[in-house]
Structures are given as structure tokens and as C-alpha cells.
Amino acid sequence: MLNAAHIWPISAEVRSGRLYLGGCDTVALADAYGTPLYLLDEATVRGAMRAYQTAFGSTGLQVRIHYASKALLNLALAQIVAQEGLGLDVVSGTELLVARRAGLPMAHVHMHGNAKSDAEMERALTWGVGSLVVDNLDELARLAQLSAGRSQPQGVLLRLAPEIEAATHAHIATGGSGSKFGLPLAALPAAVQQLLATPSLRLDGLHAHIGSQLFALDELCATLEVLVQAAAQVQRDYKLTMRELSPGGGLGVPYTATQPLPDLTEYAARLAQTLRSACAAHGLPLPRLTLEPGRSIVARAGVALYRVVARKVQHGQVQYLHIDGGMADNLRPALYGANYSALLANQASAPPGPPVAVAGRYCEAGDVLLRDAALPPAVPGDLLAVATTGAYTLSMASNYNLTPRPALLLLGNGSAQLIQRREREEDLLARDHVLG
Ligand code: LLP
């Protein structure tokens, strides 16, 4: 019924020409909650979390899956992470606050970031996160000061820059030699020496993350090999065993019909094989493996609904559909040239007409959400559903043109739960002070 079902949530279906998700009529939801509206299919999110646990569980290794919360975070999702037994990666004090309020065990939280503030590190230390992932030597020096005198040493991982250029958009490739992230490999001895001289810190392991929306398993395996080599160097030179290696997240997801779904079982098997053979070659015991998927946990579960507001017609052809959202709720097409797929939720079985561009409502020529959408001829009032919008949309949303950010509903078993309300005008004005 649904074209390219693999890019839509697993519960997606068409009933009487309407898109249903989690057993809910999306047209009715748009009428009830307004648009733009973000939907998250609970079965797809939980399914993705379980698929990671199962795939890596079957490797026989000690593995921890940490959801990378920058992809999408709110209290309800953090609760789901806790219920499913995953850990969480955070990159800010406020993401850490959400983890705490959701009741996630702090031992299963890692704090990342290349420019953590003292206040963020204090919070991580006080609340007892499992690991702080140290990005650079300046941060390490500050962390040493902040942690001084603690009775229990704080666990840390060192983030290394593995000098691997991932095949993805330049903005989201993070492992190359020119990247802003991580310690150059040559700085590893200095970092280890600094750590050995700091009794309030304990070096647990090494981390690298080479980028996002990756499909080449070779690059991800090569990253893990670099980490094992570095662990062998630390073992040899400092007699210190790295108990944990974290080759980051980054697995890609299909956004369009022609992109395939990556095979999680193959990903897990390839990483496990790489770890086993590299550790054997260096005579190292097997460390715990930590994975940090973000996009591949939430992207597919998300669908964004927009109302078609108007059309631009030129030479008798519809050139643009104007919708009531765009780059403020989904910056990805403007920032990375990202492609999406869409359908009309109220005419989900109608055949497509000529390709049309879908323009956002924001005052920028670059605010075009879809360039060549294969949609049935649409008129104002129709409802556009954009697939695969669970990751890096709401978490990167802005209030450009002073528009409130959309609501988010969690869908399952025929019911919808509001897990993040729509922003109100008063929320937007709340920080302003009138002239004295
Ligand atoms: N671990 C670290 C250290 C990361 O920096 C990231 C993502 C992840 C894990 C999760 O990567 P994922 O599995 O989601 O690919 N805004 C961009 C993506 C930025 C990714 C940032 N780091 C986008 O919309 O494509």
C-alpha cells in the first residue's frame, strides 16, 4: 500500500486513502493538534532500540548501547531509553538534566562535548555520570582541577581524532585530520600522563566518532582498529588496560526509496570481528564495546505533518507548494542539502502528478524542504507528511521569524500522547524586557 515502506514507521498504513501511524489517523491528529506537527511512532523507536540490543547481544561481546540524545531528546523519550535498558550520551548540562529527571541511571550516561563549561563538568561530576569523554588537553586540565579532592575517582574516556575521512556531508564528518573534535593521536601520551598524575580521574577507555549518516562499514571498522592500536600503545607504555572502547555512532538511514536499510546484524558482526582480531593481534583482553547510535534509533520513527497553505503557479505549472513549516523545524535540507520523501496524508493512495518543490514558510530562498516531490496534485488545505523526520529536526529547531516550535506526539496502539506541547507565543516573548 505504502511506497517505500522501509522509510516510514513500521506501523504506517493507508486506510481509506489516509495515512495512519500507530493506529492513529494522521489527518484527525493534524485537525486536533494543529500543524506543523511531529509524530513519533513508539513501536518503531522501541523496535530500533531492541534491534541494536539483539544484534550486538548476539556477538557474545560485552556491549553497551547509548542513545545519542542530540538526535532528539525530551523527557518521554529519555524514559523510553531507560525502560529499554539503553544508556544515554549527552552533550550539554540540560541534556544531562533531562536524563536525570527521566530517572536514567547516571552510571549509564556519558558526557561528550568539545567545549564543555566548568558548570557542565561540575554537574556531571556531582551527579556521577559513568564517563566524561575528554576532547582536549585544556579540558583535561580543567577537569583535573574541578575533580580534585573527590573521594571516588571520576571515570573518563579520551576522544581521539582517528584521521579517518568519512564519506558523508562535510558538515557531519568528524574524524578527519582537519576536524575540530578529539585529541590528535600524537597527543595521546601527554593525555595519559596527565591522567596518571591525577588521582581524582580514572582512564577507563578510548572513544572516536568519525561522522554521521555513514553507510561504509569499512570506515567504522577502521575506526575501531585505530582505537585498539591506541589501547595497545597505552598498555605497552603505561601498563594500563583500556576497559572500554567506543567507536561512536553514525550508522546511516534511508531517506528516499532508493536508499537501502543498513543491516544491523552485519554491522554488529563486522565490528565484533574487527575487535576480536585486532585485540588478538595486539595481545589485549577484550574490552567493553560502547555504541552511540542517534539517527538510526529515531529517524524512521518520526513523521512531520504540514498544511499546504498556497501554491506558486508559473506558466500554468505549479512550481511550489507553500507549507506552514520548514527550515525552523527542519534545517537539514537547507544546511546539508538533505533529501526527504513525502506523501499527502489525506490522499495517500492517489497517483503522483508532475514533481513539485515544497517551500517552507520562512523568509529565505534556501528554505525549500523538498526539491522534487512526487505528490498528487495538491491544493491548499491538503496535509503533507514528510518521512524519516525523527532525527536532528526538532533537536535543531529554531524560532526563526518568531514562530513557535511544533508539538510532538507519541503514537501507539491507536492512541496519541502529547509528549512535548507546541510552543506558545508567550514562551517566545518570556525572555524579553521592555525598555526601562
Ligand atoms: N556520538 C557522537 C560523539 C556524536 O557526535 C554523534 C553525532 C553521535 C554519536 C550520533 O551519531 P548518529 O548515530 O546520530 O549519526 N545534525 C546532523 C548530524 C550531526 C551528528 C552529530 N554527532 C544531521 O542532521 O545530519
Coordinates of C-alpha atoms and ligand atoms in Angstrom, one line a residue:
M1 CA 0.0 0.0 0.0
L2 CA 2.7 2.4 1.0
N3 CA 5.5 3.2 -1.4
A4 CA 9.0 2.7 0.0
A5 CA 7.6 1.3 3.3
H6 CA 11.1 1.0 4.7
I7 CA 11.5 4.8 5.1
W8 CA 8.1 5.1 7.0
P9 CA 7.5 4.0 10.6
I10 CA 6.8 0.2 10.9
S11 CA 3.2 0.9 11.9
A12 CA 2.5 3.1 8.8
E13 CA -0.5 2.1 6.7
V14 CA -3.1 3.6 4.4
R15 CA -6.7 3.3 5.4
S16 CA -9.4 4.8 3.1
G17 CA -6.8 6.9 1.4
R18 CA -5.4 8.3 4.7
L19 CA -2.1 7.8 6.4
Y20 CA -2.3 6.0 9.7
L21 CA 0.5 5.7 12.1
G22 CA 0.5 3.7 15.4
G23 CA -3.2 3.0 14.6
C24 CA -4.0 6.8 14.5
D25 CA -5.5 8.8 11.7
T26 CA -2.9 11.5 10.9
V27 CA -5.5 13.7 9.3
A28 CA -7.5 13.7 12.5
L29 CA -4.4 14.4 14.6
A30 CA -3.5 17.4 12.4
D31 CA -7.0 18.8 12.9
A32 CA -6.8 18.2 16.6
Y33 CA -3.3 19.5 17.4
G34 CA -2.6 21.9 14.5
T35 CA 0.4 21.9 12.2
P36 CA 3.3 21.7 11.8
L37 CA 3.0 18.6 14.0
Y38 CA 5.7 16.0 14.7
L39 CA 4.8 12.4 15.3
L40 CA 6.9 9.6 16.8
D41 CA 5.9 6.0 16.4
E42 CA 6.6 4.2 19.6
A43 CA 6.8 0.8 18.1
T44 CA 9.5 1.9 15.6
V45 CA 11.6 3.7 18.3
R46 CA 11.4 0.8 20.7
G47 CA 12.0 -1.7 17.8
A48 CA 15.2 0.2 16.8
M49 CA 16.5 0.1 20.3
R50 CA 15.7 -3.6 20.6
A51 CA 17.2 -4.4 17.2
Y52 CA 20.5 -2.8 18.4
Q53 CA 20.4 -4.8 21.7
T54 CA 19.7 -8.0 19.8
A55 CA 22.2 -7.5 17.0
F56 CA 25.1 -6.6 19.4
G57 CA 23.9 -9.1 22.1
S58 CA 24.4 -11.9 19.6
T59 CA 28.1 -11.0 19.2
G60 CA 28.9 -12.5 22.6
L61 CA 30.8 -9.4 23.5
Q62 CA 30.2 -7.1 26.4
V63 CA 28.3 -4.2 24.7
R64 CA 26.5 -1.1 25.8
I65 CA 24.2 0.8 23.5
H66 CA 24.0 4.5 24.4
Y67 CA 21.4 6.5 22.6
A68 CA 23.0 9.8 21.3
S69 CA 20.4 12.2 22.6
K70 CA 21.4 15.1 20.4
A71 CA 19.3 13.4 17.6
L72 CA 16.1 14.0 19.6
L73 CA 15.5 14.4 23.4
N74 CA 12.6 15.0 25.6
L75 CA 11.6 13.5 29.0
A76 CA 9.3 10.8 27.5
L77 CA 12.0 9.6 25.1
A78 CA 14.6 9.6 27.8
Q79 CA 12.1 7.4 29.9
I80 CA 11.8 5.0 26.9
V81 CA 15.6 4.8 26.7
A82 CA 15.7 3.9 30.4
Q83 CA 12.8 1.4 30.0
E84 CA 14.6 -0.3 27.1
G85 CA 17.8 -0.5 29.2
L86 CA 20.0 1.7 26.9
G87 CA 22.4 4.3 28.2
L88 CA 22.4 7.9 27.1
D89 CA 25.0 10.2 25.6
V90 CA 24.6 13.9 26.4
V91 CA 26.4 17.0 25.2
S92 CA 25.1 19.7 27.5
G93 CA 24.1 20.3 31.1
T94 CA 20.5 20.5 30.1
E95 CA 20.6 17.2 28.2
L96 CA 22.1 15.8 31.4
L97 CA 19.2 17.3 33.4
V98 CA 16.7 15.6 31.2
A99 CA 18.5 12.2 31.7
R100 CA 18.3 12.8 35.5
R101 CA 14.7 13.8 35.5
A102 CA 13.8 10.8 33.4
G103 CA 15.4 8.6 36.0
L104 CA 18.2 7.2 33.9
P105 CA 21.0 5.6 35.9
M106 CA 23.8 8.1 35.8
A107 CA 26.3 5.3 35.5
H108 CA 24.9 4.7 32.1
V109 CA 25.3 8.3 30.9
H110 CA 28.3 9.6 29.1
M111 CA 29.0 13.3 28.7
H112 CA 30.5 14.5 25.4
G113 CA 31.4 17.9 24.0
N114 CA 34.4 19.8 22.7
A115 CA 33.8 22.9 24.7
K116 CA 32.2 21.8 28.0
S117 CA 31.8 24.6 30.5
D118 CA 33.0 24.3 34.1
A119 CA 29.4 24.2 35.2
E120 CA 28.6 21.3 32.9
M121 CA 31.5 19.3 34.1
E122 CA 30.7 20.1 37.8
R123 CA 27.2 18.8 37.2
A124 CA 28.5 15.7 35.5
L125 CA 30.9 15.1 38.5
T126 CA 28.3 15.8 41.1
W127 CA 25.7 13.6 39.6
G128 CA 28.2 10.8 39.0
V129 CA 28.0 10.2 35.2
G130 CA 29.6 7.0 34.1
S131 CA 32.2 8.7 31.9
L132 CA 33.2 12.2 30.9
V133 CA 34.5 12.0 27.4
V134 CA 37.5 14.3 27.3
D135 CA 38.1 16.1 24.0
N136 CA 41.3 18.1 24.5
L137 CA 44.2 18.7 26.9
D138 CA 42.8 22.1 28.1
E139 CA 39.6 20.4 29.1
L140 CA 41.5 17.7 30.9
A141 CA 43.4 20.2 32.9
R142 CA 40.2 22.0 33.9
L143 CA 38.6 18.6 34.8
A144 CA 41.6 17.7 36.9
Q145 CA 41.1 20.9 38.9
L146 CA 37.3 20.5 39.2
S147 CA 37.6 16.9 40.4
A148 CA 40.5 17.5 42.8
G149 CA 39.9 16.0 46.3
R150 CA 37.0 13.8 45.3
S151 CA 36.9 10.5 47.3
Q152 CA 35.8 8.4 44.2
P153 CA 37.8 8.9 41.0
Q154 CA 35.7 10.0 38.0
G155 CA 35.8 7.7 35.0
V156 CA 36.9 9.3 31.8
L157 CA 37.3 8.3 28.1
L158 CA 39.7 10.1 25.8
R159 CA 38.3 11.1 22.5
L160 CA 40.8 10.6 19.7
A161 CA 40.8 12.0 16.2
P162 CA 41.4 8.9 14.2
E163 CA 42.3 10.7 11.0
I164 CA 39.6 8.9 9.0
E165 CA 37.7 10.9 6.5
A166 CA 34.2 9.5 6.4
A167 CA 32.2 9.5 3.2
T168 CA 29.4 11.8 4.2
H169 CA 28.5 15.5 4.1
A170 CA 31.5 17.6 5.1
H171 CA 29.5 19.3 7.9
I172 CA 28.9 16.0 9.6
A173 CA 32.3 14.3 9.0
T174 CA 34.1 14.5 12.4
G175 CA 37.1 12.1 12.2
G176 CA 39.4 13.7 9.6
S177 CA 42.7 15.4 10.3
G178 CA 41.1 18.8 9.9
S179 CA 38.2 18.1 12.3
K180 CA 37.7 20.2 15.4
F181 CA 37.0 17.1 17.5
G182 CA 39.3 15.0 19.6
L183 CA 42.9 14.6 20.6
P184 CA 45.4 14.2 17.8
L185 CA 46.8 10.7 18.1
A186 CA 50.2 12.2 18.8
A187 CA 48.8 13.9 22.0
L188 CA 47.7 10.5 23.5
P189 CA 50.8 10.1 25.6
A190 CA 50.5 13.6 27.1
A191 CA 46.9 12.9 28.0
V192 CA 47.6 9.6 29.6
Q193 CA 50.5 11.0 31.6
Q194 CA 48.2 13.9 32.8
L195 CA 45.6 11.4 33.8
L196 CA 48.1 9.2 35.6
A197 CA 49.1 12.2 37.6
T198 CA 45.5 13.0 38.6
P199 CA 44.2 10.6 41.3
S200 CA 40.7 12.1 41.0
L201 CA 40.3 10.8 37.5
R202 CA 40.4 7.2 36.1
L203 CA 41.1 6.5 32.5
D204 CA 38.6 3.8 31.5
G205 CA 38.9 3.8 27.8
L206 CA 39.1 5.5 24.4
H207 CA 36.5 6.9 22.1
A208 CA 36.2 8.2 18.5
H209 CA 33.3 9.2 16.3
I210 CA 34.0 9.8 12.6
G211 CA 30.7 11.2 11.5
S212 CA 27.0 10.7 10.8
Q213 CA 24.8 9.2 8.0
L214 CA 27.5 6.6 7.3
F215 CA 27.0 3.5 5.2
A216 CA 30.6 2.3 4.7
L217 CA 31.1 -0.4 7.4
D218 CA 34.8 -0.4 6.5
E219 CA 35.3 3.1 7.9
L220 CA 33.6 2.2 11.1
C221 CA 35.7 -0.9 11.5
A222 CA 38.9 1.1 10.7
T223 CA 37.9 3.5 13.5
L224 CA 37.7 0.6 15.9
E225 CA 41.1 -0.6 14.7
V226 CA 42.6 2.8 15.5
L227 CA 41.2 2.6 19.0
V228 CA 42.6 -0.9 19.6
Q229 CA 46.0 0.3 18.3
A230 CA 45.9 3.2 20.7
A231 CA 44.8 0.9 23.5
A232 CA 47.8 -1.3 22.8
Q233 CA 50.1 1.7 22.9
V234 CA 48.7 2.7 26.4
Q235 CA 49.0 -0.9 27.6
R236 CA 52.6 -1.2 26.4
D237 CA 53.9 2.2 27.5
Y238 CA 51.9 2.7 30.8
K239 CA 50.7 -0.8 31.7
L240 CA 47.2 0.4 31.8
T241 CA 44.4 -1.7 30.3
M242 CA 41.6 0.1 28.4
R243 CA 38.4 -1.5 29.7
E244 CA 36.1 0.3 27.2
L245 CA 36.3 1.3 23.6
S246 CA 33.7 3.4 21.9
P247 CA 33.7 3.8 18.1
G248 CA 30.8 6.3 18.3
G249 CA 27.6 6.2 16.4
G250 CA 27.0 7.3 12.8
L251 CA 25.1 4.5 11.1
G252 CA 23.1 6.0 8.2
V253 CA 19.4 5.6 7.5
P254 CA 17.5 5.7 4.2
Y255 CA 15.6 8.9 3.5
T256 CA 14.5 8.1 0.0
A257 CA 13.1 5.0 -1.7
T258 CA 16.3 4.0 -3.5
Q259 CA 18.5 4.0 -0.3
P260 CA 18.6 0.6 1.4
L261 CA 18.2 -0.1 5.1
P262 CA 21.6 -0.9 6.6
D263 CA 21.9 -4.4 8.1
L264 CA 22.3 -4.1 11.8
T265 CA 23.3 -7.7 12.2
E266 CA 26.1 -7.3 9.7
Y267 CA 27.2 -4.0 11.3
A268 CA 27.4 -5.8 14.7
A269 CA 29.2 -8.8 13.3
R270 CA 31.8 -6.7 11.4
L271 CA 32.6 -4.6 14.5
A272 CA 32.8 -7.7 16.7
Q273 CA 35.1 -9.5 14.3
T274 CA 37.3 -6.4 14.0
L275 CA 37.5 -6.1 17.7
R276 CA 38.3 -9.7 18.3
S277 CA 41.0 -9.9 15.6
A278 CA 42.6 -6.6 16.5
C279 CA 42.7 -7.4 20.2
A280 CA 44.2 -10.8 19.5
A281 CA 46.8 -9.3 17.2
H282 CA 47.9 -6.9 20.0
G283 CA 47.5 -9.4 22.8
L284 CA 44.9 -7.3 24.5
P285 CA 41.9 -8.6 26.6
L286 CA 38.5 -7.8 25.0
P287 CA 37.2 -4.5 26.3
R288 CA 33.6 -3.5 26.6
L289 CA 32.3 -2.0 23.3
T290 CA 30.1 1.1 23.5
L291 CA 28.0 2.2 20.6
E292 CA 26.3 5.6 20.3
P293 CA 23.6 5.5 17.7
G294 CA 21.3 8.5 17.4
R295 CA 19.8 8.8 13.9
S296 CA 19.4 5.1 13.4
I297 CA 17.3 4.9 16.6
V298 CA 14.8 7.8 16.0
A299 CA 14.9 8.9 12.4
R300 CA 12.5 6.4 10.9
A301 CA 10.0 6.7 13.8
G302 CA 9.4 10.4 13.0
V303 CA 6.9 11.9 10.6
A304 CA 6.3 15.6 10.2
L305 CA 2.8 16.9 9.2
Y306 CA 2.4 20.3 7.4
R307 CA -0.6 22.0 5.9
V308 CA -0.4 23.1 2.3
V309 CA -1.1 26.8 2.6
A310 CA -0.8 28.1 -1.0
R311 CA 0.8 27.4 -4.4
K312 CA 3.1 29.4 -6.7
V313 CA 1.9 28.8 -10.3
Q314 CA 4.0 29.9 -13.3
H315 CA 3.2 29.3 -17.0
G316 CA 0.3 27.2 -15.9
Q317 CA 2.6 24.9 -13.8
V318 CA 2.6 24.5 -10.1
Q319 CA 6.2 25.4 -9.2
Y320 CA 6.0 25.5 -5.4
L321 CA 3.7 24.3 -2.7
H322 CA 3.9 26.6 0.3
I323 CA 3.6 24.9 3.6
D324 CA 3.2 26.2 7.2
G325 CA 6.7 24.9 8.4
G326 CA 10.1 24.5 7.0
M327 CA 13.7 25.3 8.0
A328 CA 12.9 26.4 11.5
D329 CA 11.6 22.9 12.4
N330 CA 13.8 21.0 9.9
L331 CA 17.0 22.7 9.0
R332 CA 18.6 19.7 7.3
P333 CA 17.7 20.4 3.6
A334 CA 19.0 24.0 3.9
L335 CA 22.1 23.0 5.9
Y336 CA 23.1 19.8 4.3
G337 CA 21.1 19.6 1.1
A338 CA 19.3 16.7 2.7
N339 CA 16.7 14.8 0.7
Y340 CA 13.3 13.7 2.1
S341 CA 10.3 11.8 0.9
A342 CA 6.7 12.8 1.4
L343 CA 3.1 12.0 0.6
L344 CA -0.2 13.7 1.1
A345 CA -1.7 12.2 4.3
N346 CA -5.2 12.9 3.2
Q347 CA -4.8 11.4 -0.3
A348 CA -2.2 8.7 0.5
S349 CA -3.3 6.4 -2.4
A350 CA -3.6 9.0 -5.2
P351 CA -1.1 8.7 -8.0
P352 CA 1.6 11.3 -8.2
G353 CA 1.5 14.2 -10.6
P354 CA 4.5 16.1 -12.0
P355 CA 7.3 16.7 -9.5
V356 CA 6.9 19.8 -7.4
A357 CA 9.0 21.7 -5.0
V358 CA 7.8 22.2 -1.4
A359 CA 8.8 25.5 0.1
G360 CA 8.9 26.3 3.7
R361 CA 7.3 29.5 5.1
Y362 CA 10.5 31.1 6.3
C363 CA 12.0 34.2 4.8
E364 CA 14.9 32.6 3.0
A365 CA 15.2 31.4 -0.6
G366 CA 17.0 28.3 0.7
D367 CA 14.0 27.3 2.7
V368 CA 12.9 24.5 0.4
L369 CA 12.0 21.3 2.2
L370 CA 11.7 19.1 -0.9
R371 CA 13.0 19.9 -4.4
D372 CA 11.3 17.2 -6.5
A373 CA 8.4 15.7 -4.5
A374 CA 6.4 13.1 -6.3
L375 CA 3.0 14.1 -4.9
P376 CA -0.5 14.0 -6.2
P377 CA -1.6 17.5 -7.4
A378 CA -2.1 19.3 -4.1
V379 CA -4.3 22.2 -3.2
P380 CA -4.4 24.5 -0.1
G381 CA -5.7 22.6 2.9
D382 CA -4.0 19.3 1.9
L383 CA -1.8 17.7 4.5
L384 CA 1.8 16.9 3.7
A385 CA 3.5 14.1 5.6
V386 CA 7.3 14.0 5.5
A387 CA 9.0 10.7 6.3
T388 CA 12.1 10.0 8.4
T389 CA 12.0 13.2 10.4
G390 CA 12.7 11.8 13.8
A391 CA 16.4 12.7 14.0
Y392 CA 18.1 16.2 14.0
T393 CA 14.9 18.1 13.2
L394 CA 13.2 19.2 16.5
S395 CA 16.6 19.0 18.3
M396 CA 17.9 21.6 15.9
A397 CA 14.7 23.7 15.6
S398 CA 14.8 27.4 16.0
N399 CA 12.3 30.2 16.3
Y400 CA 13.2 32.0 13.1
N401 CA 10.7 34.6 12.2
L402 CA 9.4 34.2 15.8
T403 CA 7.5 31.1 15.1
P404 CA 6.7 28.7 17.9
R405 CA 8.3 25.2 17.7
P406 CA 5.9 22.3 16.9
A407 CA 4.3 19.8 19.3
L408 CA 5.4 16.2 19.4
L409 CA 3.0 13.2 19.8
L410 CA 3.9 9.7 20.7
L411 CA 1.7 7.2 18.8
G412 CA 0.9 3.6 19.5
N413 CA -2.0 1.2 19.8
G414 CA -4.4 3.6 18.3
S415 CA -3.7 6.4 20.7
A416 CA -1.7 9.6 20.7
Q417 CA 0.1 11.1 23.7
L418 CA 1.3 14.7 23.7
I419 CA 4.9 14.4 24.9
Q420 CA 6.0 17.9 24.0
R421 CA 3.5 20.7 23.6
R422 CA 3.6 23.3 20.9
E423 CA 5.5 26.4 22.0
R424 CA 3.3 29.4 22.7
E425 CA 3.8 33.0 21.7
E426 CA 4.2 33.8 25.3
D427 CA 7.1 31.3 25.6
L428 CA 8.8 33.3 22.9
L429 CA 8.3 36.7 24.5
A430 CA 9.1 35.5 28.0
R431 CA 12.7 36.5 27.8
D432 CA 12.2 40.0 26.6
H433 CA 12.4 43.0 28.9
V434 CA 10.7 46.2 27.8
L435 CA 12.8 49.4 27.8
G436 CA 13.3 50.8 31.4
Ligands
LLP1 N1 28.5 10.1 19.1 C1 29.0 11.3 18.9 C2 30.2 11.7 19.7 C3 28.4 12.2 18.0 O1 29.0 13.4 17.8 C4 27.2 11.8 17.3 C5 26.6 12.8 16.4 C6 26.7 10.6 17.6 C7 27.4 9.7 18.5 C8 25.5 10.1 16.9 O2 25.6 10.0 15.5 P1 24.4 9.4 14.7 O3 24.3 7.9 15.1 O4 23.2 10.1 15.0 O5 24.8 9.6 13.3 N2 22.9 17.4 12.6 C9 23.5 16.4 11.7 C10 24.1 15.2 12.4 C11 25.1 15.7 13.5 C12 25.7 14.5 14.2 C13 26.4 15.0 15.4 N3 27.0 13.9 16.2 C14 22.4 16.0 10.7 O6 21.3 16.4 10.8 O7 22.7 15.2 9.8

